[in-house]
Amino acid sequence: MCLLSVMFLIPYILMIKSGQAPMHLLVTRVGPCHNQEKNILKVSEFSVTTQKYDSKLSGMVHISENIGNGWKIKATMNKCADIRNTDSCDFFKSFFVINNGCSSNDNESDLYSTLFNYTIPKIKCPLQAGTYKLQNYPFHSDDNYVTAFESKTTTSAFGYTCRLDGFSVYKKKLKKIFCAEIYLEVLYRRHHAWSTITNNQPSTDQPDNSREFVDENK
């Protein structure tokens, strides 16, 4: 199912034209909801491997029953003053990412077809019961169009949570079939001009505890 493929949309979901410095979105967690019910599609806690601006995700997906076409996925996002403490999170936005999954008139198939190519065995429509391994699914989180609400992030762990709820449709009624969560930490990107660095100590008049991601290749 389109479980993690919606992650590539997150930089665009967060897009804010403020003219501030670009952000890097660091994936810190992908896994089941903490209050997950007995859903027919369950995910494991995913491993996250990060190199520079890119992350790769690996984990298990178990489907206990066949899932008919027409499934839906709803995303609920919160913005967090400190991603390490979900009590600091406030509602940001909620919307349906997928409205008619695996149907013949599905215009959103690109969102999950790429994900299917990274599963073993390969997931196909309609979704069949079984256990699947997602291996090294790439999440490119470097996006120069993502900017912060403030001129700089105000804590060392400002971020977002994204809850994905999946539903099947039976007799025009929605039945919840899965729930997964994604945690993203926002890092302020700063390009160093190493040749201009002197031995002068930085001023401590205005302490800055924002976390900065240094790109040495720039």
XYZ file of C-alpha atoms in Angstrom:
218
model
C 0.000 0.000 0.000
C 1.043 3.613 -0.388
C 2.480 3.694 3.077
C 5.739 5.582 2.810
C 5.599 6.791 -0.759
C 3.677 9.852 0.397
C 6.874 10.905 2.151
C 8.246 12.360 -1.046
C 5.321 14.819 -0.982
C 6.172 16.132 2.470
C 8.625 18.841 1.308
C 5.875 20.243 -0.913
C 3.263 19.931 1.826
C 5.455 22.069 4.087
C 6.363 24.598 1.395
C 6.224 28.169 2.692
C 7.495 31.049 0.574
C 9.146 33.139 3.266
C 12.537 33.819 1.730
C 14.302 32.332 4.735
C 17.171 29.850 4.627
C 16.339 26.406 3.205
C 15.687 23.476 5.472
C 16.771 19.857 5.490
C 14.190 17.302 6.659
C 15.842 14.533 8.670
C 13.790 11.346 9.046
C 14.057 10.256 12.679
C 11.315 7.621 12.872
C 9.015 5.589 10.628
C 6.852 2.934 12.225
C 3.458 1.894 13.584
C 1.251 4.271 15.529
C 1.731 3.894 19.260
C -2.009 3.362 19.758
C -2.397 1.066 16.751
C -5.569 -1.009 16.711
C -5.929 -4.520 15.299
C -5.505 -3.482 11.684
C -5.263 -5.898 8.766
C -2.160 -4.085 7.490
C 0.651 -3.719 10.007
C 4.126 -2.282 9.678
C 7.264 -2.874 11.700
C 9.518 -0.216 13.169
C 11.544 0.795 10.106
C 15.301 1.191 10.064
C 16.504 4.546 8.726
C 19.917 4.902 7.070
C 20.917 8.499 6.357
C 23.773 9.783 4.206
C 24.075 13.520 3.589
C 20.593 14.645 2.489
C 19.174 11.232 1.597
C 17.630 8.486 3.704
C 16.865 4.841 2.931
C 14.096 2.972 4.712
C 13.791 -0.762 5.329
C 11.184 -2.772 7.220
C 8.361 -5.284 7.098
C 4.740 -4.922 5.961
C 2.211 -7.621 6.873
C -1.245 -7.816 5.257
C -3.532 -10.358 6.952
C -6.432 -10.103 4.443
C -6.798 -9.186 0.786
C -7.617 -5.492 0.347
C -10.023 -4.451 -2.383
C -9.347 -1.585 -4.766
C -10.462 1.918 -3.865
C -8.591 2.248 -0.557
C -7.804 5.673 0.856
C -4.967 7.246 2.840
C -5.383 10.285 5.077
C -2.401 12.284 6.368
C -2.538 14.304 9.587
C 0.456 16.543 10.249
C 1.548 18.284 13.435
C 4.336 20.832 13.885
C 6.456 20.339 16.981
C 8.583 22.742 19.001
C 10.631 19.695 20.027
C 10.223 16.514 17.980
C 11.595 14.511 20.936
C 8.514 15.466 22.966
C 5.207 14.967 21.153
C 3.438 16.984 23.871
C 4.995 20.037 22.173
C 3.177 19.309 18.882
C 0.217 21.287 17.525
C -2.094 20.469 14.632
C -0.802 21.670 11.243
C -3.026 20.213 8.503
C -4.999 17.119 7.492
C -5.908 15.860 4.021
C -6.442 12.737 1.898
C -3.297 11.780 -0.029
C -4.864 8.815 -1.836
C -8.583 8.743 -2.628
C -8.988 5.688 -4.865
C -5.988 3.378 -4.553
C -5.472 0.616 -7.150
C -8.648 1.529 -9.060
C -8.791 1.711 -12.854
C -9.302 5.486 -12.781
C -6.633 6.114 -10.149
C -4.640 9.210 -11.076
C -2.465 8.816 -7.986
C -0.801 5.510 -8.869
C 2.627 7.116 -9.224
C 2.587 7.745 -5.478
C 2.660 4.044 -4.611
C 3.897 2.226 -7.744
C 7.471 3.320 -6.987
C 7.165 1.978 -3.454
C 5.969 -1.391 -4.753
C 9.206 -1.760 -6.739
C 11.190 -1.780 -3.477
C 9.221 -4.632 -1.863
C 10.122 -8.340 -1.794
C 8.011 -10.001 -3.072
C 6.713 -7.120 -5.173
C 3.341 -5.769 -4.051
C 0.789 -5.599 -6.856
C -2.790 -4.392 -7.260
C -5.157 -5.585 -5.925
C -3.338 -5.904 -2.601
C -2.928 -9.523 -1.543
C -2.487 -10.953 1.944
C 1.127 -11.761 2.759
C 4.345 -10.539 4.343
C 6.495 -8.122 2.367
C 9.934 -6.663 2.973
C 10.584 -3.052 2.036
C 14.285 -2.707 1.268
C 16.286 0.525 0.860
C 13.363 2.714 -0.176
C 14.909 6.159 -0.927
C 13.595 9.329 0.670
C 15.217 12.492 -0.704
C 14.702 15.164 1.907
C 16.902 17.978 0.556
C 14.544 20.624 -0.807
C 15.522 24.266 -1.233
C 11.855 25.272 -1.298
C 11.209 24.174 2.272
C 11.564 27.043 4.724
C 10.972 27.541 8.404
C 8.162 29.515 10.008
C 10.711 31.491 12.008
C 13.878 33.189 10.769
C 15.717 30.295 12.394
C 14.515 27.168 14.097
C 14.120 28.056 17.741
C 15.022 24.722 19.314
C 17.531 22.011 18.609
C 14.797 19.612 17.485
C 12.019 21.529 15.717
C 10.072 19.200 13.439
C 6.888 17.603 12.172
C 4.972 14.392 12.718
C 2.868 12.823 9.987
C 0.250 10.206 10.832
C -0.993 8.076 7.923
C -4.379 6.370 8.349
C -5.493 3.869 5.715
C -9.098 2.916 4.978
C -10.857 0.365 2.811
C -14.300 1.118 1.404
C -17.170 -1.326 1.855
C -20.789 -0.385 1.080
C -19.801 3.287 1.043
C -18.410 3.014 4.580
C -14.766 3.466 5.575
C -13.005 0.740 7.551
C -9.652 1.547 9.110
C -6.984 -0.904 7.965
C -3.630 0.596 8.998
C -1.851 3.397 10.814
C 1.766 4.548 10.542
C 3.762 7.524 11.795
C 6.657 9.524 10.369
C 8.810 11.891 12.434
C 10.831 14.593 10.674
C 13.366 16.903 12.278
C 14.006 20.258 10.603
C 17.668 21.225 10.265
C 18.755 24.730 9.307
C 21.110 24.439 6.326
C 24.156 26.686 6.468
C 26.821 26.675 3.702
C 30.240 27.400 5.180
C 32.824 29.439 3.305
C 35.751 27.706 4.957
C 38.369 30.006 3.408
C 36.932 32.997 5.250
C 36.959 31.413 8.694
C 39.390 33.150 11.053
C 40.661 32.412 14.500
C 38.295 34.961 15.972
C 35.916 33.459 18.480
C 32.215 33.858 17.669
C 30.233 36.325 19.694
C 28.204 34.896 22.549
C 26.010 37.975 22.961
C 23.160 36.276 21.103
C 23.283 32.560 21.920
C 21.867 30.450 19.126
C 20.741 26.936 19.962
C 19.329 26.191 16.516
C 20.643 23.015 14.983
C 22.502 23.619 11.740
C 23.266 21.130 9.000
C 26.655 21.944 7.500
C 27.118 21.093 3.835
C 30.875 20.815 3.305
C 30.480 20.329 -0.433
C 29.267 23.877 -0.996
